[in-house]
PDB file of C-alpha atoms in Angstrom:
ATOM      1  CA  MET A  24      74.111  -8.351  32.950  1.00 47.00           C
ATOM      2  CA  PRO A  25      77.664  -6.629  32.873  1.00 48.00           C
ATOM      3  CA  VAL A  26      78.200  -3.901  31.444  1.00 47.00           C
ATOM      4  CA  ALA A  27      81.391  -4.575  29.175  1.00 46.00           C
ATOM      5  CA  THR A  28      84.608  -4.302  31.409  1.00 42.00           C
ATOM      6  CA  GLU A  29      86.621  -3.667  28.994  1.00 46.00           C
ATOM      7  CA  PRO A  30      88.533   0.352  30.274  1.00 41.00           C
ATOM      8  CA  LEU A  31      87.197   2.815  28.059  1.00 43.00           C
ATOM      9  CA  SER A  32      90.421   4.606  27.138  1.00 39.00           C
ATOM     10  CA  GLY A  33      92.377   1.191  26.120  1.00 40.00           C
ATOM     11  CA  VAL A  34      89.581   0.779  23.723  1.00 46.00           C
ATOM     12  CA  PRO A  35      90.697   1.603  20.332  1.00 53.00           C
ATOM     13  CA  MET A  36      87.265   1.915  19.033  1.00 59.00           C
ATOM     14  CA  TRP A  37      86.008   4.220  21.497  1.00 74.00           C
ATOM     15  CA  ARG A  38      88.817   6.689  20.795  1.00 77.00           C
ATOM     16  CA  PRO A  39      87.576   9.990  19.437  1.00 83.00           C
ATOM     17  CA  VAL A  40      85.817  10.842  16.075  1.00 83.00           C
ATOM     18  CA  ARG A  41      87.876  13.543  13.975  1.00 79.00           C
ATOM     19  CA  GLY A  42      86.290  14.188  10.466  1.00 71.00           C
ATOM     20  CA  GLY A  43      84.201  12.467   8.263  1.00 69.00           C
ATOM     21  CA  ASN A  44      80.264  12.432   9.229  1.00 79.00           C
ATOM     22  CA  ALA A  45      80.490  11.430  12.545  1.00 86.00           C
ATOM     23  CA  PHE A  46      77.348   9.633  12.200  1.00 88.00           C
ATOM     24  CA  GLU A  47      78.494   7.024   9.679  1.00 83.00           C
ATOM     25  CA  ILE A  48      81.648   6.498  11.736  1.00 84.00           C
ATOM     26  CA  THR A  49      79.946   6.435  15.135  1.00 89.00           C
ATOM     27  CA  VAL A  50      77.704   3.335  13.516  1.00 87.00           C
ATOM     28  CA  ALA A  51      81.030   2.027  12.507  1.00 82.00           C
ATOM     29  CA  ARG A  52      83.447   2.098  15.723  1.00 84.00           C
ATOM     30  CA  LEU A  53      80.062   0.405  17.340  1.00 87.00           C
ATOM     31  CA  ALA A  54      80.138  -2.314  15.034  1.00 83.00           C
ATOM     32  CA  GLN A  55      83.678  -2.998  15.038  1.00 75.00           C
ATOM     33  CA  ALA A  56      83.280  -3.528  19.060  1.00 78.00           C
ATOM     34  CA  ILE A  57      80.801  -5.624  18.633  1.00 80.00           C
ATOM     35  CA  ARG A  58      82.761  -7.676  16.096  1.00 73.00           C
ATOM     36  CA  LEU A  59      85.983  -7.534  17.366  1.00 63.00           C
ATOM     37  CA  GLY A  60      83.913  -8.949  20.954  1.00 67.00           C
ATOM     38  CA  LEU A  61      84.792  -5.374  22.847  1.00 72.00           C
ATOM     39  CA  VAL A  62      81.316  -5.795  23.517  1.00 81.00           C
ATOM     40  CA  PRO A  63      79.858  -9.811  23.904  1.00 80.00           C
ATOM     41  CA  VAL A  64      76.673 -10.571  22.755  1.00 85.00           C
ATOM     42  CA  GLY A  65      74.666 -10.617  26.041  1.00 88.00           C
ATOM     43  CA  GLU A  66      76.461  -7.941  27.476  1.00 89.00           C
ATOM     44  CA  ARG A  67      75.028  -4.182  28.178  1.00 91.00           C
ATOM     45  CA  LEU A  68      76.890  -0.973  25.855  1.00 92.00           C
ATOM     46  CA  PRO A  69      78.671   1.681  28.235  1.00 90.00           C
ATOM     47  CA  PRO A  70      76.587   4.256  29.602  1.00 90.00           C
ATOM     48  CA  GLU A  71      75.414   6.784  26.910  1.00 91.00           C
ATOM     49  CA  ARG A  72      76.996   9.527  28.566  1.00 92.00           C
ATOM     50  CA  GLU A  73      79.994   7.825  29.629  1.00 92.00           C
ATOM     51  CA  LEU A  74      80.264   6.602  25.676  1.00 92.00           C
ATOM     52  CA  ALA A  75      79.788   9.263  24.065  1.00 93.00           C
ATOM     53  CA  GLU A  76      82.168  11.755  25.770  1.00 92.00           C
ATOM     54  CA  ARG A  77      84.957   9.044  25.156  1.00 89.00           C
ATOM     55  CA  LEU A  78      83.724   9.744  21.669  1.00 91.00           C
ATOM     56  CA  GLN A  79      83.834  13.301  21.651  1.00 91.00           C
ATOM     57  CA  VAL A  80      80.232  12.845  19.816  1.00 93.00           C
ATOM     58  CA  SER A  81      76.749  14.342  20.698  1.00 94.00           C
ATOM     59  CA  ARG A  82      73.894  12.462  22.561  1.00 94.00           C
ATOM     60  CA  VAL A  83      72.140  12.616  19.535  1.00 94.00           C
ATOM     61  CA  THR A  84      74.385  11.593  16.994  1.00 92.00           C
ATOM     62  CA  LEU A  85      75.412   8.591  19.121  1.00 94.00           C
ATOM     63  CA  ARG A  86      71.320   7.725  19.523  1.00 93.00           C
ATOM     64  CA  GLU A  87      71.056   7.718  16.061  1.00 91.00           C
ATOM     65  CA  ALA A  88      74.412   5.273  15.527  1.00 91.00           C
ATOM     66  CA  ILE A  89      72.499   2.962  18.306  1.00 93.00           C
ATOM     67  CA  ALA A  90      68.799   2.985  16.767  1.00 91.00           C
ATOM     68  CA  ALA A  91      70.637   2.012  13.381  1.00 88.00           C
ATOM     69  CA  LEU A  92      72.177  -0.435  14.918  1.00 90.00           C
ATOM     70  CA  ARG A  93      69.369  -1.686  16.300  1.00 89.00           C
ATOM     71  CA  GLU A  94      67.177  -1.018  13.658  1.00 85.00           C
ATOM     72  CA  ALA A  95      69.617  -4.008  11.854  1.00 81.00           C
ATOM     73  CA  GLY A  96      69.243  -6.795  14.555  1.00 85.00           C
ATOM     74  CA  PHE A  97      72.594  -6.382  16.372  1.00 87.00           C
ATOM     75  CA  LEU A  98      71.589  -3.912  19.726  1.00 92.00           C
ATOM     76  CA  GLU A  99      68.098  -4.338  21.385  1.00 92.00           C
ATOM     77  CA  SER A 100      67.360  -1.532  24.344  1.00 90.00           C
ATOM     78  CA  ARG A 101      66.020  -2.756  27.429  1.00 90.00           C
ATOM     79  CA  ARG A 102      64.233  -0.704  30.600  1.00 87.00           C
ATOM     80  CA  GLY A 103      64.614  -0.857  34.075  1.00 82.00           C
ATOM     81  CA  ARG A 104      67.317  -0.780  36.889  1.00 80.00           C
ATOM     82  CA  SER A 105      69.168  -3.647  34.930  1.00 81.00           C
ATOM     83  CA  GLY A 106      68.093  -1.896  30.940  1.00 84.00           C
ATOM     84  CA  GLY A 107      70.369  -0.507  28.960  1.00 90.00           C
ATOM     85  CA  THR A 108      71.376  -1.366  26.081  1.00 92.00           C
ATOM     86  CA  PHE A 109      72.693  -4.618  25.029  1.00 93.00           C
ATOM     87  CA  VAL A 110      74.214  -6.540  22.006  1.00 91.00           C
ATOM     88  CA  VAL A 111      71.808  -9.077  20.460  1.00 88.00           C
ATOM     89  CA  ARG A 112      73.676 -10.238  17.756  1.00 79.00           C
ATOM     90  CA  SER A 113      77.711 -10.164  16.524  1.00 68.00           C
ATOM     91  CA  THR A 114      77.840  -8.187  13.244  1.00 58.00           C
ATOM     92  CA  GLY A 115      80.167 -11.162  12.276  1.00 52.00           C
ATOM     93  CA  GLU A 116      78.221 -14.260  13.934  1.00 51.00           C
ATOM     94  CA  ALA A 117      76.924 -16.182  10.771  1.00 42.00           C
ATOM     95  CA  GLY A 118      72.708 -15.256  11.473  1.00 45.00           C
ATOM     96  CA  GLU A 119      69.513 -13.972   9.479  1.00 47.00           C
ATOM     97  CA  GLY A 120      69.387 -11.750   6.779  1.00 49.00           C
ATOM     98  CA  HIS A 121      71.556 -10.068   4.201  1.00 52.00           C
ATOM     99  CA  THR A 122      75.075  -9.881   6.580  1.00 52.00           C
ATOM    100  CA  GLN A 123      76.386 -13.348   6.224  1.00 52.00           C
ATOM    101  CA  ASP A 124      76.111 -12.464   3.136  1.00 67.00           C
ATOM    102  CA  ALA A 125      77.861  -9.742   2.935  1.00 68.00           C
ATOM    103  CA  ALA A 126      80.300 -10.670   5.240  1.00 71.00           C
ATOM    104  CA  ALA A 127      81.339 -13.859   2.837  1.00 75.00           C
ATOM    105  CA  LEU A 128      81.228 -11.203  -0.479  1.00 74.00           C
ATOM    106  CA  ALA A 129      83.818  -8.986   1.659  1.00 74.00           C
ATOM    107  CA  ARG A 130      85.840 -12.247   2.436  1.00 77.00           C
ATOM    108  CA  GLN A 131      85.604 -13.323  -0.950  1.00 77.00           C
ATOM    109  CA  MET A 132      86.995  -9.716  -1.924  1.00 78.00           C
ATOM    110  CA  GLY A 133      89.774  -9.864   0.357  1.00 79.00           C
ATOM    111  CA  ASP A 134      92.123  -7.068  -0.254  1.00 82.00           C
ATOM    112  CA  ALA A 135      90.202  -5.847  -3.608  1.00 83.00           C
ATOM    113  CA  LEU A 136      88.034  -4.432  -1.116  1.00 85.00           C
ATOM    114  CA  HIS A 137      89.844  -1.913   0.503  1.00 86.00           C
ATOM    115  CA  ASP A 138      91.910  -1.044  -3.044  1.00 90.00           C
ATOM    116  CA  ALA A 139      88.420  -0.332  -4.705  1.00 89.00           C
ATOM    117  CA  LEU A 140      86.518   1.795  -1.892  1.00 91.00           C
ATOM    118  CA  ASP A 141      89.934   3.869  -1.838  1.00 93.00           C
ATOM    119  CA  PHE A 142      90.070   3.942  -5.781  1.00 94.00           C
ATOM    120  CA  ARG A 143      86.117   5.019  -5.704  1.00 94.00           C
ATOM    121  CA  ARG A 144      87.518   7.889  -2.654  1.00 95.00           C
ATOM    122  CA  VAL A 145      90.314   9.265  -4.862  1.00 95.00           C
ATOM    123  CA  LEU A 146      87.516   8.893  -8.301  1.00 96.00           C
ATOM    124  CA  GLU A 147      84.463  10.106  -7.778  1.00 97.00           C
ATOM    125  CA  PRO A 148      85.041  13.048  -5.781  1.00 98.00           C
ATOM    126  CA  GLY A 149      86.793  14.076  -9.075  1.00 97.00           C
ATOM    127  CA  ALA A 150      83.859  13.430 -11.275  1.00 97.00           C
ATOM    128  CA  ALA A 151      81.608  15.351  -9.495  1.00 98.00           C
ATOM    129  CA  ALA A 152      83.788  18.175  -9.709  1.00 98.00           C
ATOM    130  CA  LEU A 153      84.703  17.572 -12.979  1.00 98.00           C
ATOM    131  CA  ALA A 154      80.757  18.044 -13.431  1.00 97.00           C
ATOM    132  CA  ALA A 155      80.455  20.832 -12.111  1.00 98.00           C
ATOM    133  CA  THR A 156      83.212  22.913 -14.413  1.00 98.00           C
ATOM    134  CA  ARG A 157      80.664  21.099 -17.687  1.00 97.00           C
ATOM    135  CA  ALA A 158      78.354  23.635 -19.198  1.00 95.00           C
ATOM    136  CA  LEU A 159      75.397  21.019 -18.979  1.00 95.00           C
ATOM    137  CA  SER A 160      72.538  21.138 -21.534  1.00 94.00           C
ATOM    138  CA  ALA A 161      69.094  22.026 -19.975  1.00 95.00           C
ATOM    139  CA  PRO A 162      68.759  17.222 -20.781  1.00 94.00           C
ATOM    140  CA  ASP A 163      71.582  16.354 -19.107  1.00 94.00           C
ATOM    141  CA  ARG A 164      70.581  19.138 -15.673  1.00 96.00           C
ATOM    142  CA  ALA A 165      66.852  17.147 -15.763  1.00 95.00           C
ATOM    143  CA  HIS A 166      68.280  13.822 -16.425  1.00 93.00           C
ATOM    144  CA  LEU A 167      70.494  14.087 -12.706  1.00 96.00           C
ATOM    145  CA  VAL A 168      67.802  15.565 -11.380  1.00 96.00           C
ATOM    146  CA  ALA A 169      66.005  12.962 -12.116  1.00 95.00           C
ATOM    147  CA  CYS A 170      68.519  10.180 -10.742  1.00 94.00           C
ATOM    148  CA  LEU A 171      68.309  12.081  -8.009  1.00 97.00           C
ATOM    149  CA  ALA A 172      64.503  11.965  -7.169  1.00 96.00           C
ATOM    150  CA  ALA A 173      64.998   8.195  -7.816  1.00 93.00           C
ATOM    151  CA  ALA A 174      67.701   7.281  -5.622  1.00 93.00           C
ATOM    152  CA  ARG A 175      65.715   8.191  -3.007  1.00 94.00           C
ATOM    153  CA  THR A 176      63.447   5.569  -2.921  1.00 90.00           C
ATOM    154  CA  ARG A 177      63.016   2.507  -0.473  1.00 85.00           C
ATOM    155  CA  ASP A 178      62.247  -0.413  -2.028  1.00 83.00           C
ATOM    156  CA  PRO A 179      64.647  -2.209  -1.513  1.00 74.00           C
ATOM    157  CA  LEU A 180      64.656  -3.766  -4.861  1.00 72.00           C
ATOM    158  CA  THR A 181      65.012  -0.623  -6.409  1.00 83.00           C
ATOM    159  CA  ARG A 182      67.340   1.015  -4.233  1.00 85.00           C
ATOM    160  CA  ARG A 183      70.869  -0.198  -4.598  1.00 82.00           C
ATOM    161  CA  VAL A 184      69.916   0.211  -8.542  1.00 82.00           C
ATOM    162  CA  ASN A 185      69.084   3.609  -8.449  1.00 88.00           C
ATOM    163  CA  ASP A 186      71.833   4.592  -6.158  1.00 90.00           C
ATOM    164  CA  SER A 187      74.342   3.436  -8.878  1.00 88.00           C
ATOM    165  CA  ARG A 188      72.306   5.087 -11.713  1.00 88.00           C
ATOM    166  CA  LEU A 189      72.848   8.357 -10.176  1.00 94.00           C
ATOM    167  CA  HIS A 190      76.760   8.116  -9.417  1.00 93.00           C
ATOM    168  CA  LEU A 191      76.568   7.364 -12.924  1.00 90.00           C
ATOM    169  CA  ALA A 192      74.494  10.191 -14.123  1.00 93.00           C
ATOM    170  CA  ILE A 193      77.299  12.177 -12.040  1.00 96.00           C
ATOM    171  CA  ALA A 194      80.076   9.940 -13.857  1.00 93.00           C
ATOM    172  CA  ALA A 195      78.691  10.523 -17.104  1.00 92.00           C
ATOM    173  CA  ALA A 196      78.110  14.431 -16.850  1.00 95.00           C
ATOM    174  CA  SER A 197      82.032  15.082 -15.971  1.00 95.00           C
ATOM    175  CA  GLY A 198      81.982  14.521 -20.097  1.00 93.00           C
ATOM    176  CA  SER A 199      85.335  12.363 -19.645  1.00 94.00           C
ATOM    177  CA  THR A 200      84.368   8.811 -20.933  1.00 90.00           C
ATOM    178  CA  SER A 201      87.554   7.594 -19.584  1.00 93.00           C
ATOM    179  CA  VAL A 202      86.537   8.760 -16.047  1.00 93.00           C
ATOM    180  CA  ALA A 203      82.953   7.310 -17.049  1.00 90.00           C
ATOM    181  CA  ALA A 204      84.166   4.062 -17.913  1.00 88.00           C
ATOM    182  CA  SER A 205      86.111   3.656 -14.711  1.00 92.00           C
ATOM    183  CA  ILE A 206      83.800   4.775 -12.001  1.00 91.00           C
ATOM    184  CA  ALA A 207      81.429   1.818 -13.726  1.00 86.00           C
ATOM    185  CA  ASP A 208      83.915  -0.298 -12.986  1.00 85.00           C
ATOM    186  CA  VAL A 209      84.233   0.187  -9.495  1.00 88.00           C
ATOM    187  CA  GLN A 210      80.185   0.809  -8.914  1.00 85.00           C
ATOM    188  CA  LEU A 211      80.039  -2.637 -10.372  1.00 77.00           C
ATOM    189  CA  ARG A 212      83.227  -4.163  -7.920  1.00 82.00           C
ATOM    190  CA  LEU A 213      81.389  -2.932  -5.365  1.00 83.00           C
ATOM    191  CA  ASP A 214      77.496  -3.558  -6.330  1.00 78.00           C
ATOM    192  CA  ARG A 215      76.771  -6.649  -4.759  1.00 73.00           C
ATOM    193  CA  LEU A 216      78.405  -5.976  -1.114  1.00 80.00           C
ATOM    194  CA  LEU A 217      77.337  -2.887  -0.773  1.00 77.00           C
ATOM    195  CA  ALA A 218      73.096  -4.897  -2.272  1.00 73.00           C
ATOM    196  CA  ALA A 219      74.100  -7.790   0.772  1.00 72.00           C
ATOM    197  CA  ILE A 220      74.533  -5.351   3.593  1.00 72.00           C
ATOM    198  CA  PRO A 221      71.893  -4.273   6.378  1.00 69.00           C
ATOM    199  CA  VAL A 222      69.647  -1.370   5.424  1.00 70.00           C
ATOM    200  CA  LEU A 223      69.757   1.300   8.253  1.00 78.00           C
ATOM    201  CA  ARG A 224      67.503   3.442   7.698  1.00 81.00           C
ATOM    202  CA  ARG A 225      69.452   6.849   9.497  1.00 82.00           C
ATOM    203  CA  ASN A 226      71.807   6.126   6.918  1.00 82.00           C
ATOM    204  CA  LEU A 227      69.561   6.356   3.836  1.00 88.00           C
ATOM    205  CA  ASP A 228      68.492   9.310   5.392  1.00 89.00           C
ATOM    206  CA  HIS A 229      72.316  10.526   5.401  1.00 88.00           C
ATOM    207  CA  SER A 230      72.893   9.217   1.657  1.00 91.00           C
ATOM    208  CA  ASP A 231      70.109  11.192   0.445  1.00 94.00           C
ATOM    209  CA  ALA A 232      70.899  14.647   1.839  1.00 94.00           C
ATOM    210  CA  GLN A 233      74.502  13.794   0.634  1.00 95.00           C
ATOM    211  CA  HIS A 234      73.358  12.623  -2.712  1.00 97.00           C
ATOM    212  CA  GLU A 235      71.503  15.776  -2.912  1.00 98.00           C
ATOM    213  CA  ARG A 236      74.442  18.015  -2.152  1.00 97.00           C
ATOM    214  CA  VAL A 237      76.684  16.709  -4.313  1.00 98.00           C
ATOM    215  CA  VAL A 238      74.069  17.623  -7.471  1.00 98.00           C
ATOM    216  CA  GLU A 239      72.965  20.739  -6.610  1.00 98.00           C
ATOM    217  CA  ALA A 240      76.288  21.977  -6.449  1.00 98.00           C
ATOM    218  CA  ILE A 241      77.124  20.266  -9.265  1.00 98.00           C
ATOM    219  CA  LEU A 242      74.204  22.036 -10.709  1.00 98.00           C
ATOM    220  CA  ALA A 243      75.531  25.780  -9.295  1.00 98.00           C
ATOM    221  CA  GLY A 244      78.663  25.351 -10.950  1.00 98.00           C
ATOM    222  CA  ASP A 245      80.752  24.984  -7.795  1.00 98.00           C
ATOM    223  CA  PRO A 246      83.709  21.921  -8.310  1.00 98.00           C
ATOM    224  CA  VAL A 247      85.062  22.346  -4.505  1.00 98.00           C
ATOM    225  CA  VAL A 248      81.804  22.052  -2.358  1.00 98.00           C
ATOM    226  CA  ALA A 249      80.534  18.909  -5.161  1.00 98.00           C
ATOM    227  CA  ARG A 250      84.307  17.526  -4.486  1.00 98.00           C
ATOM    228  CA  THR A 251      83.675  17.461  -0.751  1.00 97.00           C
ATOM    229  CA  GLU A 252      80.338  16.595  -0.627  1.00 96.00           C
ATOM    230  CA  MET A 253      81.215  13.319  -2.688  1.00 97.00           C
ATOM    231  CA  GLU A 254      84.507  13.292  -0.536  1.00 96.00           C
ATOM    232  CA  GLU A 255      82.268  12.943   2.021  1.00 93.00           C
ATOM    233  CA  HIS A 256      79.747  10.239   0.808  1.00 94.00           C
ATOM    234  CA  CYS A 257      82.682   8.264   0.075  1.00 94.00           C
ATOM    235  CA  ASP A 258      83.989   7.666   3.218  1.00 92.00           C
ATOM    236  CA  ALA A 259      80.753   7.308   5.289  1.00 88.00           C
ATOM    237  CA  THR A 260      79.794   4.660   2.547  1.00 86.00           C
ATOM    238  CA  ALA A 261      84.006   2.985   2.885  1.00 88.00           C
ATOM    239  CA  ALA A 262      83.696   3.914   7.124  1.00 84.00           C
ATOM    240  CA  LEU A 263      80.231   1.727   7.034  1.00 80.00           C
ATOM    241  CA  LEU A 264      81.854  -1.098   5.272  1.00 79.00           C
ATOM    242  CA  ARG A 265      84.414  -1.083   6.679  1.00 77.00           C
ATOM    243  CA  GLY A 266      82.765  -1.669  10.480  1.00 73.00           C
ATOM    244  CA  LEU A 267      79.624  -3.942   9.556  1.00 69.00           C
ATOM    245  CA  LEU A 268      82.354  -6.388   7.625  1.00 70.00           C
ATOM    246  CA  GLY A 269      85.762  -6.239   8.526  1.00 59.00           C
TER     247      GLY A 269
END
């Protein structure tokens, strides 16, 4: 089977990855290329070395991104002379699993999806920074740690709920009822969509690490790091949603 014949320099999705989290952005670029048909179902991704050079990411990062999309059922790796990484399902096509439901939800939300992601990007980093300036009580600190531990679960039935509870605990730690109420609202607006997207194990690992850094910064009283880490976390989630769902 042929390799996708689009010239790499002319494909927007292959432009260098800049800023944010390289893994999530790489997953988003690959997913967008698949969804837009730049690499059609049945065709092979460009060679790993060439693609890593174009995206300007390490081959380790590229392999992790490919592995995540392989786990989600979009890519398949084959060995041998005619081997490589092939697209086996479009991220936008009707099919099994949650992606179809997620895509339908995204279409229903329309511009409200992007508005919610932008609102979250402004609000949640500020809440994390504010929480880091507060003199938290021992019970409040213990609650944050407990929510962080619960959010590490891999059980799909409880993962999303525990993730949301951690974000709400951080919002509550900000000490502002208005901020906490607004974050609860945006979490509710995104909840069904976040629960419906494919589970990417490598992304869960990244998310856990980001959560841990945010909570550590709050407990250490470092608002700059708390804000920066939460910004990276929100950007990573937004990149995956936009890449997988358009």
